GROMACS .gro file of N, CA and C in nm:
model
  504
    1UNK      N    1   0.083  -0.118   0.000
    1UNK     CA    2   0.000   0.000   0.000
    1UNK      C    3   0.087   0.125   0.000
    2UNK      N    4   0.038   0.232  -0.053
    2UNK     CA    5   0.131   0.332  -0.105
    2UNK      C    6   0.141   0.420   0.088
    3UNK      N    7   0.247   0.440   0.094
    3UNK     CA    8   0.282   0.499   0.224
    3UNK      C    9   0.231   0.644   0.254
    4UNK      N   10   0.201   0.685   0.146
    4UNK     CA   11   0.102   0.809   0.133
    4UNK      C   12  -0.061   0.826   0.195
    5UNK      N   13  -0.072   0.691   0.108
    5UNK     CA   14  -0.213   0.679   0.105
    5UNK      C   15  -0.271   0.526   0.183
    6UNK      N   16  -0.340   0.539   0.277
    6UNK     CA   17  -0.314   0.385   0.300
    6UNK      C   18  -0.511   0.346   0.309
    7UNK      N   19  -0.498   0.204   0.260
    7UNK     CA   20  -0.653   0.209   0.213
    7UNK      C   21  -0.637   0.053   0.310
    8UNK      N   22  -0.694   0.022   0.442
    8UNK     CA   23  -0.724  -0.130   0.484
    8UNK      C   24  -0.822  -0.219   0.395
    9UNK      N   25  -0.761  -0.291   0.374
    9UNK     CA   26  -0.833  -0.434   0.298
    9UNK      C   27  -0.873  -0.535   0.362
   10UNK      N   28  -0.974  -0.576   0.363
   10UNK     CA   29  -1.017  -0.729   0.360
   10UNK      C   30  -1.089  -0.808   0.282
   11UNK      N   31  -1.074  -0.909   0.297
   11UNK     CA   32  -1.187  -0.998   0.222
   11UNK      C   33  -1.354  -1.007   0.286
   12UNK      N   34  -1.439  -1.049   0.199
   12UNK     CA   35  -1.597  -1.068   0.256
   12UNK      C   36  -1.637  -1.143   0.187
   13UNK      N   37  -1.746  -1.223   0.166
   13UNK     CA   38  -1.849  -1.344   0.030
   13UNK      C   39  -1.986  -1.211   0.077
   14UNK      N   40  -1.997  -1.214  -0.021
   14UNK     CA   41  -2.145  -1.155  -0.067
   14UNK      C   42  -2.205  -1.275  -0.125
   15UNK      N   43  -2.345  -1.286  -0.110
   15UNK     CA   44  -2.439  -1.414  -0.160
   15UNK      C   45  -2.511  -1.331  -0.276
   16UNK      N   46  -2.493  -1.453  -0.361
   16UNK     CA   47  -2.591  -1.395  -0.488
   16UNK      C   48  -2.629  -1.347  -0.443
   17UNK      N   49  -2.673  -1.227  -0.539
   17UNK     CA   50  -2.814  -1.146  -0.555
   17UNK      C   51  -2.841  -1.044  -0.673
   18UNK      N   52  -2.984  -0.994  -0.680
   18UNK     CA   53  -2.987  -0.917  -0.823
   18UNK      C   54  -3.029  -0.789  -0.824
   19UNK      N   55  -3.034  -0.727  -0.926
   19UNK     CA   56  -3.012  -0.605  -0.891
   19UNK      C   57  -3.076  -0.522  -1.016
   20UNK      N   58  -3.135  -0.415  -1.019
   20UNK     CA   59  -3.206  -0.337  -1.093
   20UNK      C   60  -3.146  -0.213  -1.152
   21UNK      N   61  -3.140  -0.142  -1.283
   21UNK     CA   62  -3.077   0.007  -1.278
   21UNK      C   63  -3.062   0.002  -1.425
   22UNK      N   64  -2.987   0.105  -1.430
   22UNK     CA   65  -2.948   0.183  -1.541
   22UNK      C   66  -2.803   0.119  -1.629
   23UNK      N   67  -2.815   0.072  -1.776
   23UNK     CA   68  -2.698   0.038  -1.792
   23UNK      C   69  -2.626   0.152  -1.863
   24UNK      N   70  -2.471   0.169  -1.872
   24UNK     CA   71  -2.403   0.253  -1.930
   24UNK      C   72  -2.265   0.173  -2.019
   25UNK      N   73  -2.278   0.238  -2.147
   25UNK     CA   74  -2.157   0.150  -2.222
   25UNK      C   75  -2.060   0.281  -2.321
   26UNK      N   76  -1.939   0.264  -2.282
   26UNK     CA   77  -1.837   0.327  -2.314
   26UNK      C   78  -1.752   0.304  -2.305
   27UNK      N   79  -1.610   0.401  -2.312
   27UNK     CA   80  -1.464   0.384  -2.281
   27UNK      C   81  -1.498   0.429  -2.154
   28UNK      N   82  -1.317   0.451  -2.091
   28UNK     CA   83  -1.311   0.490  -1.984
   28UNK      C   84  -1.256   0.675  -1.967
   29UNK      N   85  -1.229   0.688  -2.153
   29UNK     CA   86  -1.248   0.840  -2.152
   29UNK      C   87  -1.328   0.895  -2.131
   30UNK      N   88  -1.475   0.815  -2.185
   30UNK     CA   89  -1.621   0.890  -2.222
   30UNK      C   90  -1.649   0.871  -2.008
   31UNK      N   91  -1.612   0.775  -1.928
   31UNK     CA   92  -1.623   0.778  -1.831
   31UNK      C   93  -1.620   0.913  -1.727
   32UNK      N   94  -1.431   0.886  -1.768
   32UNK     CA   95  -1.413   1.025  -1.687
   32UNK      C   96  -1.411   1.155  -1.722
   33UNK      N   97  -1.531   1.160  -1.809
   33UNK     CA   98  -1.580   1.338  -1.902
   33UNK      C   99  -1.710   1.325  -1.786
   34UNK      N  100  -1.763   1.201  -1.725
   34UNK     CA  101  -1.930   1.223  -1.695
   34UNK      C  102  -1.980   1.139  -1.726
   35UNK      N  103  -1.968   1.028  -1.803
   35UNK     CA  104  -2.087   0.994  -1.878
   35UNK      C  105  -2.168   0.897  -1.746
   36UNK      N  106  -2.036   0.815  -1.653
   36UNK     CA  107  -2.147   0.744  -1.550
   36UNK      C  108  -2.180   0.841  -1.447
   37UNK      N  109  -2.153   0.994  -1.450
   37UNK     CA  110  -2.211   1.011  -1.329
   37UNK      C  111  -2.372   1.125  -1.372
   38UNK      N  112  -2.375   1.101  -1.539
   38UNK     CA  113  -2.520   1.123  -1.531
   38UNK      C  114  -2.593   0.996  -1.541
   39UNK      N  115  -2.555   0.886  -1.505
   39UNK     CA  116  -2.634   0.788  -1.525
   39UNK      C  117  -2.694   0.771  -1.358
   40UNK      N  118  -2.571   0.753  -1.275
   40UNK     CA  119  -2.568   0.796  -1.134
   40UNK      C  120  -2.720   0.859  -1.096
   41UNK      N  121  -2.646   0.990  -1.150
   41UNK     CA  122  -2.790   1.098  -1.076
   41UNK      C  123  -2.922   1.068  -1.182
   42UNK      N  124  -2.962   1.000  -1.303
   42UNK     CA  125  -3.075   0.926  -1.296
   42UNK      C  126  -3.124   0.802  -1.231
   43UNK      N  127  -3.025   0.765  -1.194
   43UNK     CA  128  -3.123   0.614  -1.122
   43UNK      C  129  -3.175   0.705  -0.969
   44UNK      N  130  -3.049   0.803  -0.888
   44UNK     CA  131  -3.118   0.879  -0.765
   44UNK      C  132  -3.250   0.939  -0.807
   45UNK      N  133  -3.271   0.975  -0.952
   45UNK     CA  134  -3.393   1.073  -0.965
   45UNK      C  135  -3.542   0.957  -1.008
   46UNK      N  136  -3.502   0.824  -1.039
   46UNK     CA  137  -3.590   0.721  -1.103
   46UNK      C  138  -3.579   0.623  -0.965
   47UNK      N  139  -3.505   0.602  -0.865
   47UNK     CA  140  -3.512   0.559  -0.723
   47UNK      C  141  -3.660   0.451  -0.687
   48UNK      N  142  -3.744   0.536  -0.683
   48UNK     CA  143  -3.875   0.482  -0.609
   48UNK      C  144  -3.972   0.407  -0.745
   49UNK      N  145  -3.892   0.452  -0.854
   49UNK     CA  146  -4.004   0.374  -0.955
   49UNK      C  147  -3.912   0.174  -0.923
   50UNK      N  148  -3.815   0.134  -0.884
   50UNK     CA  149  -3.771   0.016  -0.861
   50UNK      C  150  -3.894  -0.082  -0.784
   51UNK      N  151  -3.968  -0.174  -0.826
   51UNK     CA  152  -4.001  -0.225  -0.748
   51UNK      C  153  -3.896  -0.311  -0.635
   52UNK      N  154  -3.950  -0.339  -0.543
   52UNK     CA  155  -3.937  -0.477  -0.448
   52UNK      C  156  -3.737  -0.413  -0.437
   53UNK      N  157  -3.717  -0.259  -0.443
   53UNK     CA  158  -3.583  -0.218  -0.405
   53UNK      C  159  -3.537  -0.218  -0.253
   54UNK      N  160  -3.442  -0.299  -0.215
   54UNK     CA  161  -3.369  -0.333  -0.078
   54UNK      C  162  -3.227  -0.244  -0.084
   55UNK      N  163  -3.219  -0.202   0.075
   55UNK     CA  164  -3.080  -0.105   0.079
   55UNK      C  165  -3.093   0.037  -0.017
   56UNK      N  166  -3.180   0.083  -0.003
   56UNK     CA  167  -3.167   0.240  -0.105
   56UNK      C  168  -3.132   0.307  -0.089
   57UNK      N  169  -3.052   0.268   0.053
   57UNK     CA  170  -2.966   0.407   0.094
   57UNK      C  171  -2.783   0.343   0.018
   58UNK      N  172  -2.794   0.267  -0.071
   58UNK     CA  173  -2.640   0.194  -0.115
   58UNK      C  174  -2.704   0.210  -0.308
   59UNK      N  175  -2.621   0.263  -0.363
   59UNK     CA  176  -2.598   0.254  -0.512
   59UNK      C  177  -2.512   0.167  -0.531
   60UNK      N  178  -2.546   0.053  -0.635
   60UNK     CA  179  -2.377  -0.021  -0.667
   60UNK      C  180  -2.359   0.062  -0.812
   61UNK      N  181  -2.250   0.025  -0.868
   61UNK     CA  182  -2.164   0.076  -0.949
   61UNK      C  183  -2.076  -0.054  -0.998
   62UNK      N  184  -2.187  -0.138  -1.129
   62UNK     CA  185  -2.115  -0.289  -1.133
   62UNK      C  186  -2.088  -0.285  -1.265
   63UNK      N  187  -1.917  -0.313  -1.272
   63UNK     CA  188  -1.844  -0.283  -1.390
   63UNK      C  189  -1.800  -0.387  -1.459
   64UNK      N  190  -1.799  -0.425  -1.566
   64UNK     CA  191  -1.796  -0.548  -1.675
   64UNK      C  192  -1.745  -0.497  -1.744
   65UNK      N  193  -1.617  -0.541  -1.857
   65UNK     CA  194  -1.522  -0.552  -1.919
   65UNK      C  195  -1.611  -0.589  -2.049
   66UNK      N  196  -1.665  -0.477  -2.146
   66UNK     CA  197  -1.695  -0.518  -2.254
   66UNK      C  198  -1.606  -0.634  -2.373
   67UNK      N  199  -1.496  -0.513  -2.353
   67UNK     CA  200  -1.391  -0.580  -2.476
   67UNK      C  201  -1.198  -0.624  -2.407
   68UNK      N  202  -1.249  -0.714  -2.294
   68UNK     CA  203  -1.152  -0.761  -2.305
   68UNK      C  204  -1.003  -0.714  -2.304
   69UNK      N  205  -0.915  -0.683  -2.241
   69UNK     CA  206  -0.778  -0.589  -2.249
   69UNK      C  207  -0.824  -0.470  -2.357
   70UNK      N  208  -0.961  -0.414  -2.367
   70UNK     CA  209  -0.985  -0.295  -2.470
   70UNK      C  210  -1.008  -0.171  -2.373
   71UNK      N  211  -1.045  -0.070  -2.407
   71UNK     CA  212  -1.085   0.068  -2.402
   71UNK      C  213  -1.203   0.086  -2.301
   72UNK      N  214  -1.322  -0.031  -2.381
   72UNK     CA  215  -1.441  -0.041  -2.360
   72UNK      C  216  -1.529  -0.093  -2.252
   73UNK      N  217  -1.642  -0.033  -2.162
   73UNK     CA  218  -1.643  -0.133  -2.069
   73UNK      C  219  -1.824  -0.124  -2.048
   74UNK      N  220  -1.898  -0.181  -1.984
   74UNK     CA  221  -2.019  -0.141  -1.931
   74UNK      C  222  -2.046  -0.127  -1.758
   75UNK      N  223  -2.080  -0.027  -1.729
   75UNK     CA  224  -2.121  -0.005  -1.600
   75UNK      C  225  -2.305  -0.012  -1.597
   76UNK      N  226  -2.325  -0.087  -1.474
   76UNK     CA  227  -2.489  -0.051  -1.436
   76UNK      C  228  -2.480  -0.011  -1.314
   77UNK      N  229  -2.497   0.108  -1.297
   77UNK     CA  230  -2.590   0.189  -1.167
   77UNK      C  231  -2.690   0.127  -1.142
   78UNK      N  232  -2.702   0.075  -1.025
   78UNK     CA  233  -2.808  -0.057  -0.969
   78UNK      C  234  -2.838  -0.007  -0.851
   79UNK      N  235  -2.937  -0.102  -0.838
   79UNK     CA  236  -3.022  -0.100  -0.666
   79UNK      C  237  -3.033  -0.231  -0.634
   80UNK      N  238  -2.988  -0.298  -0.540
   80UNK     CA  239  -3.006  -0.439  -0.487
   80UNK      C  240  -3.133  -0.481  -0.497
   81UNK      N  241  -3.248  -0.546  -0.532
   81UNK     CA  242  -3.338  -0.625  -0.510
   81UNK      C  243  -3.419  -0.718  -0.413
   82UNK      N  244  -3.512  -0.702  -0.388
   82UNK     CA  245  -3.532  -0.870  -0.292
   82UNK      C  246  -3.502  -0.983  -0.255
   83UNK      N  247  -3.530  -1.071  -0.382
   83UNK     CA  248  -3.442  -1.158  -0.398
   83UNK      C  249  -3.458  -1.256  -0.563
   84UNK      N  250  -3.355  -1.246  -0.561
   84UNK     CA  251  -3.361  -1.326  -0.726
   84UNK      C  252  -3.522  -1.377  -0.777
   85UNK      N  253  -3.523  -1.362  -0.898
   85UNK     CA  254  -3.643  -1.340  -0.934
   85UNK      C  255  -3.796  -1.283  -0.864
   86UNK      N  256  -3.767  -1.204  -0.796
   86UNK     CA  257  -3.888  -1.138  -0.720
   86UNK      C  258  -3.901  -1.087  -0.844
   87UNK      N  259  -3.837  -0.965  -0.980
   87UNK     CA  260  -3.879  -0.876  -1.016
   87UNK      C  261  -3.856  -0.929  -1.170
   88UNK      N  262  -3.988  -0.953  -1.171
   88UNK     CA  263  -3.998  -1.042  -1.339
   88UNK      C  264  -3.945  -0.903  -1.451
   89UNK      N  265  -3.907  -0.922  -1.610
   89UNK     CA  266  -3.862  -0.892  -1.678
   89UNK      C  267  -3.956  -0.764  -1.735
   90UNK      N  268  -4.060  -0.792  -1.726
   90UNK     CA  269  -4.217  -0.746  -1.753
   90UNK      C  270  -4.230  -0.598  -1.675
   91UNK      N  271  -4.154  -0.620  -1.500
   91UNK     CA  272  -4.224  -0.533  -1.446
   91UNK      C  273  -4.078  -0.438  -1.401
   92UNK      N  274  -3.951  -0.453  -1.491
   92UNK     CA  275  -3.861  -0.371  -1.451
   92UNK      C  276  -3.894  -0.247  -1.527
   93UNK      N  277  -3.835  -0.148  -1.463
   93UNK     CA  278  -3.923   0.013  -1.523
   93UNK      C  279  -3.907   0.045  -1.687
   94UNK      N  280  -3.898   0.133  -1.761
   94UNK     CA  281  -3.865   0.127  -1.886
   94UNK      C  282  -3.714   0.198  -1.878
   95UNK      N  283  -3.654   0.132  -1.981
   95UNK     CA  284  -3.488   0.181  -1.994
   95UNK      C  285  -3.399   0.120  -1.878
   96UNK      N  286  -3.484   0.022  -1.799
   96UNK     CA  287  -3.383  -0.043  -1.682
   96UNK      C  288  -3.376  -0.177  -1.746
   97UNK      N  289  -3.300  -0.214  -1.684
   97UNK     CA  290  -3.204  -0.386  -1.688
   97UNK      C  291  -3.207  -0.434  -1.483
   98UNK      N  292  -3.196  -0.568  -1.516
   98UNK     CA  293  -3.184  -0.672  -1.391
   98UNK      C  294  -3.070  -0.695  -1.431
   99UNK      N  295  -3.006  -0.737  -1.324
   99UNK     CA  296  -2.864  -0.799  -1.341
   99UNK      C  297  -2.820  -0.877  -1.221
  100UNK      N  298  -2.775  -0.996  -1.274
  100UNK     CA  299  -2.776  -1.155  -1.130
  100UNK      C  300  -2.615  -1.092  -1.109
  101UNK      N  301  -2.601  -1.113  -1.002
  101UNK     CA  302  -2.440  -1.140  -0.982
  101UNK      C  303  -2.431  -1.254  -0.873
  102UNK      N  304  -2.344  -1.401  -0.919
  102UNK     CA  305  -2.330  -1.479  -0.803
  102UNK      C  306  -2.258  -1.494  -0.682
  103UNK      N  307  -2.278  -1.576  -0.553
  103UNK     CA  308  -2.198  -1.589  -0.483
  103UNK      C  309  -2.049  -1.558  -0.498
  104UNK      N  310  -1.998  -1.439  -0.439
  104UNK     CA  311  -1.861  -1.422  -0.461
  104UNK      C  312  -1.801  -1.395  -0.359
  105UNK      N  313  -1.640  -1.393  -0.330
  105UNK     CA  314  -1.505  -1.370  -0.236
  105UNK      C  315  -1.509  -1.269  -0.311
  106UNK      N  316  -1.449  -1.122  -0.211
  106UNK     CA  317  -1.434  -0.995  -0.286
  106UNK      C  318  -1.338  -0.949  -0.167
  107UNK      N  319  -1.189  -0.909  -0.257
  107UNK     CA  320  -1.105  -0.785  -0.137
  107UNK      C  321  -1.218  -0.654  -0.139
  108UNK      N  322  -1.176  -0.613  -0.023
  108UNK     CA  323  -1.270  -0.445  -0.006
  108UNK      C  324  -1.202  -0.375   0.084
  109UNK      N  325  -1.197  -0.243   0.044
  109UNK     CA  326  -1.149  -0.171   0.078
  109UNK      C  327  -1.222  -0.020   0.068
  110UNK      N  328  -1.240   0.108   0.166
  110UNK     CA  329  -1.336   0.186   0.179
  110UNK      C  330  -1.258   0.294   0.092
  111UNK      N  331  -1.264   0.365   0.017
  111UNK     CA  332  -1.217   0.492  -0.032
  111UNK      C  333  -1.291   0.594   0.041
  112UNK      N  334  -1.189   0.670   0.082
  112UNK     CA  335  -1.216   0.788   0.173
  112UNK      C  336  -1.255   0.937   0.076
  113UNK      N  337  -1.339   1.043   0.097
  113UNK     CA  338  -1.333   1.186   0.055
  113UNK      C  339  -1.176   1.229  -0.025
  114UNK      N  340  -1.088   1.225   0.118
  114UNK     CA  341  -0.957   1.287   0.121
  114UNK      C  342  -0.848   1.200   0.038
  115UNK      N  343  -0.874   1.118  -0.043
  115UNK     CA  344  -0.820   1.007  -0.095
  115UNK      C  345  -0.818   1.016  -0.229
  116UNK      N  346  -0.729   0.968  -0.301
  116UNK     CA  347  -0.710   0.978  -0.479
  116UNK      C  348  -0.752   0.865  -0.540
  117UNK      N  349  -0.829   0.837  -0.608
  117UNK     CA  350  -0.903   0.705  -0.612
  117UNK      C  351  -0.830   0.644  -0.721
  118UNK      N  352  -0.689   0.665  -0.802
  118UNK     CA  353  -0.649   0.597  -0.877
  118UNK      C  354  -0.521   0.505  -0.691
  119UNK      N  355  -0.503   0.603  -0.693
  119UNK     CA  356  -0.404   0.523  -0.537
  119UNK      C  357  -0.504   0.423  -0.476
  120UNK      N  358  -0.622   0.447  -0.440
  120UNK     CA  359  -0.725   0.308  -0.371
  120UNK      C  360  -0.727   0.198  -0.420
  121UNK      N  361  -0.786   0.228  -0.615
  121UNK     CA  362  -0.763   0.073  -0.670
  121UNK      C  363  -0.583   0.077  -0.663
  122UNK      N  364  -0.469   0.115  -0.698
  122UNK     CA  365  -0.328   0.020  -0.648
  122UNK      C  366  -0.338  -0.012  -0.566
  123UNK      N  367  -0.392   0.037  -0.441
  123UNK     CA  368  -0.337  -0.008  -0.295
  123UNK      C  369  -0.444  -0.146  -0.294
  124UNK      N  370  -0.572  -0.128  -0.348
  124UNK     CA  371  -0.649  -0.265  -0.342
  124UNK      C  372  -0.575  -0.350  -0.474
  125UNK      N  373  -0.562  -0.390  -0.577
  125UNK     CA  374  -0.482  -0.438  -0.624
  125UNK      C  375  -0.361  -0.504  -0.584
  126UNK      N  376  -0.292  -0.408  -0.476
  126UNK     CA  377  -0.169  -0.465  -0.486
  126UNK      C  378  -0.150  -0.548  -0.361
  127UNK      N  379  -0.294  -0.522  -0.230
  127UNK     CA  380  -0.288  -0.602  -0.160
  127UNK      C  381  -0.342  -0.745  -0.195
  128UNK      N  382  -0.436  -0.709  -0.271
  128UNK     CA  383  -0.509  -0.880  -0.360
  128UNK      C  384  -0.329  -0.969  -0.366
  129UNK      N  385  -0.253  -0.866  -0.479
  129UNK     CA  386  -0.111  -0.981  -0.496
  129UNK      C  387  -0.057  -0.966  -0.359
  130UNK      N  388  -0.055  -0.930  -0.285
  130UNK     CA  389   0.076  -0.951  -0.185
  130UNK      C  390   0.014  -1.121  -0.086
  131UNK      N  391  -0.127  -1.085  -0.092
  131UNK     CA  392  -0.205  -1.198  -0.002
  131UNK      C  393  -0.197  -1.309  -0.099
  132UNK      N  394  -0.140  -1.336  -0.178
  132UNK     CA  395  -0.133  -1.442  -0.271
  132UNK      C  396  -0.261  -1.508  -0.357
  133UNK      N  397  -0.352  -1.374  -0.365
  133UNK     CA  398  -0.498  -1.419  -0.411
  133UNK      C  399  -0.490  -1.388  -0.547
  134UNK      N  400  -0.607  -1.397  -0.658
  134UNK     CA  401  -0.588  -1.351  -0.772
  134UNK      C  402  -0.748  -1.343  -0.815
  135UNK      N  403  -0.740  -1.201  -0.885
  135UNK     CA  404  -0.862  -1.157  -0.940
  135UNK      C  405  -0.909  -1.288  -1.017
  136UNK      N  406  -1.113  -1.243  -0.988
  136UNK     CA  407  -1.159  -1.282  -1.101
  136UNK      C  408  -1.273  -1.228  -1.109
  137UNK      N  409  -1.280  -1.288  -1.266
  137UNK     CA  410  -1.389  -1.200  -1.342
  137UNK      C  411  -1.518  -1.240  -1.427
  138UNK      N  412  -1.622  -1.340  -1.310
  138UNK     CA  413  -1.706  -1.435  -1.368
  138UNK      C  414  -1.805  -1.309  -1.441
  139UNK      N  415  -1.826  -1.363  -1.578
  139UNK     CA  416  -1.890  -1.345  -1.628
  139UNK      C  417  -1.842  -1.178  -1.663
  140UNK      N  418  -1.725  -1.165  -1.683
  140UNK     CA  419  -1.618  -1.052  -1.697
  140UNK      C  420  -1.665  -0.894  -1.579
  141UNK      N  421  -1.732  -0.916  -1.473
  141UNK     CA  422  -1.741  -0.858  -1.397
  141UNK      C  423  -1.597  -0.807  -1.257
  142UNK      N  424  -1.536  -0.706  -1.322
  142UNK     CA  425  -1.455  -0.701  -1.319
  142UNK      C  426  -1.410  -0.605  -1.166
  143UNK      N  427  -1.515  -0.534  -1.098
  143UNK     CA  428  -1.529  -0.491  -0.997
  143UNK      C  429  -1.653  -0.446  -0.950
  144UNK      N  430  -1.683  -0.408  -0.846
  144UNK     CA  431  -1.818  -0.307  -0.818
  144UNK      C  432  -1.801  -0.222  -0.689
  145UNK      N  433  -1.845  -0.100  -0.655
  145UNK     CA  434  -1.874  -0.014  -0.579
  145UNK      C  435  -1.977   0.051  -0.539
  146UNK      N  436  -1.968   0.061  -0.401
  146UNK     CA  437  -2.094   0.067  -0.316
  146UNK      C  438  -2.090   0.236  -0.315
  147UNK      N  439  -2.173   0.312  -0.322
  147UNK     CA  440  -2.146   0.463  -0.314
  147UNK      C  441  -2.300   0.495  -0.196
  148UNK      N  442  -2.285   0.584  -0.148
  148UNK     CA  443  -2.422   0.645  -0.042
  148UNK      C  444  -2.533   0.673  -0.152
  149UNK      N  445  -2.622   0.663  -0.132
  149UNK     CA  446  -2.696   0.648  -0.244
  149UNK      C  447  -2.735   0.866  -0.182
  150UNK      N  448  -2.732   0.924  -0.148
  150UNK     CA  449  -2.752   1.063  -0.078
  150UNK      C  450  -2.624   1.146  -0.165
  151UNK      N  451  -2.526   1.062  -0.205
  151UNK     CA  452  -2.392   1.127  -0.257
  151UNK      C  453  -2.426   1.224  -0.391
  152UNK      N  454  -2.337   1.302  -0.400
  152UNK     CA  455  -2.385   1.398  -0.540
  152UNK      C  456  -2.295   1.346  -0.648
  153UNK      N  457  -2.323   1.243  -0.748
  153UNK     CA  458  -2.223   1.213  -0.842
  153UNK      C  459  -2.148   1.299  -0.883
  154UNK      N  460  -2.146   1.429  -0.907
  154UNK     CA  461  -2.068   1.533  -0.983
  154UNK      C  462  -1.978   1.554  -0.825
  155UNK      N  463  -1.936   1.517  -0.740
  155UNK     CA  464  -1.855   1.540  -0.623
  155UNK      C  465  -1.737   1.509  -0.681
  156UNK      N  466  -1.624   1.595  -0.708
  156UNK     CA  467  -1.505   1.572  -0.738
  156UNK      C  468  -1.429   1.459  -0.661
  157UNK      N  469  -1.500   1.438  -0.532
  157UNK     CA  470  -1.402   1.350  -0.404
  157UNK      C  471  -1.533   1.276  -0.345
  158UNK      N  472  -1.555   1.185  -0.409
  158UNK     CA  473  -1.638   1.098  -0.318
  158UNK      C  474  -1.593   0.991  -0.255
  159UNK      N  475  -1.707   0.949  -0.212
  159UNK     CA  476  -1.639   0.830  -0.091
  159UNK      C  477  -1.748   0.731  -0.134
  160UNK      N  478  -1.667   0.617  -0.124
  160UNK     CA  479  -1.706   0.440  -0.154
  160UNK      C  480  -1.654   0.359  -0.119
  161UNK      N  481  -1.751   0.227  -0.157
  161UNK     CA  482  -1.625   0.103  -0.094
  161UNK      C  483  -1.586   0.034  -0.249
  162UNK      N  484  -1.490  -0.031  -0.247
  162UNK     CA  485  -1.418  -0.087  -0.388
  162UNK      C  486  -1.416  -0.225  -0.337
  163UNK      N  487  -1.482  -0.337  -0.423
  163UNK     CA  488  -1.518  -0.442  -0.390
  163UNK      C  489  -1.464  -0.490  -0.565
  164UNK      N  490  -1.335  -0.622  -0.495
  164UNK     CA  491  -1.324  -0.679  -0.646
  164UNK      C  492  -1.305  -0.812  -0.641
  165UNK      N  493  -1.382  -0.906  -0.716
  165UNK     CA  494  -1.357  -1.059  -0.684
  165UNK      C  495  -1.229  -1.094  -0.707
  166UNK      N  496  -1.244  -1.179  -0.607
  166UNK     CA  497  -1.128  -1.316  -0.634
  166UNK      C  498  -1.132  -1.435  -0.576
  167UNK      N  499  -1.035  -1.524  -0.594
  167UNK     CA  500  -0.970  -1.646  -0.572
  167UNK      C  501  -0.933  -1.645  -0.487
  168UNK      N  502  -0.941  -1.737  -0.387
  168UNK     CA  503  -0.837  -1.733  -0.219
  168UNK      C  504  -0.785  -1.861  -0.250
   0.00000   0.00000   0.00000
């Protein structure tokens, strides 16, 4: 962990579960111009249209690797769910997506306000290698983050937790 910046890690299993929201597909230029954090502040403004939504005070932020060592990636701004199939296909709102994610091992680590969030993912990264674990990426889901669902996406310095699977 960078001696500057120090981010505590641990591991946790999250149990399946699914999840409702907004999908977003781009690079990671078109990213950091905005593009996920107007997606962000529509799911806060579309919130209560979610049926059968659990935890609404937590946004995830679940990131999938479109293309592979490419440019390209998809994020969905989500809301946790009830429980797997509570919310048939029929009755998700218009312009939303469901999305399963399974039983997983995830390092985590909290990103602070006062913190540089390219230093959080190294310092989470580099504790994954030092513990002798190794990423993975079922179903190319490649990380996710928990944000306050109260947070103002356009916040230059926000605060989250960085949750990324792996292998123990």
């Amino acid at each position: 962990m960078s001696a500057r910046q120090r981010n505590d890690a641990a591991l946790t299993t999250k149990e399946a579960f699914q999840a409702v929201g907004l999908k977003w597909e781009g690079t990671f230029a078109e990213a950091a111009a905005g593009g996920i954090r107007a997606v962000h502040r529509q799911l806060q403004e579309r919130l209560e249209e979610i049926p059968h939504a659990i935890h609404k005070d937590t946004m995830l932020g679940l990131s999938y690797h479109a293309f592979p060592g490419g440019e390209g990636f998809i994020h969905y701004a989500a809301v946790e769910v009830e429980q797997l199939g509570k919310v048939p296909e029929g009755k998700v709102p218009e312009g939303m997506v469901t999305v399963s994610v399974p039983t997983l091992t995830y390092a985590v680590c909290q990103h602070s306000k006062e913190q540089t969030i390219e230093a959080s993912y190294n310092n989470i990264y580099n504790w994954i290698k030092e513990q002798g674990y190794k990423e993975y990426s079922p179903e190319h889901l490649t990380h996710f983050e928990k944000y306050p669902m109260s947070q103002d996406p356009y916040d230059d310095h926000p605060e989250f937790v960085i949750m990324i699977p792996v292998e123990t």
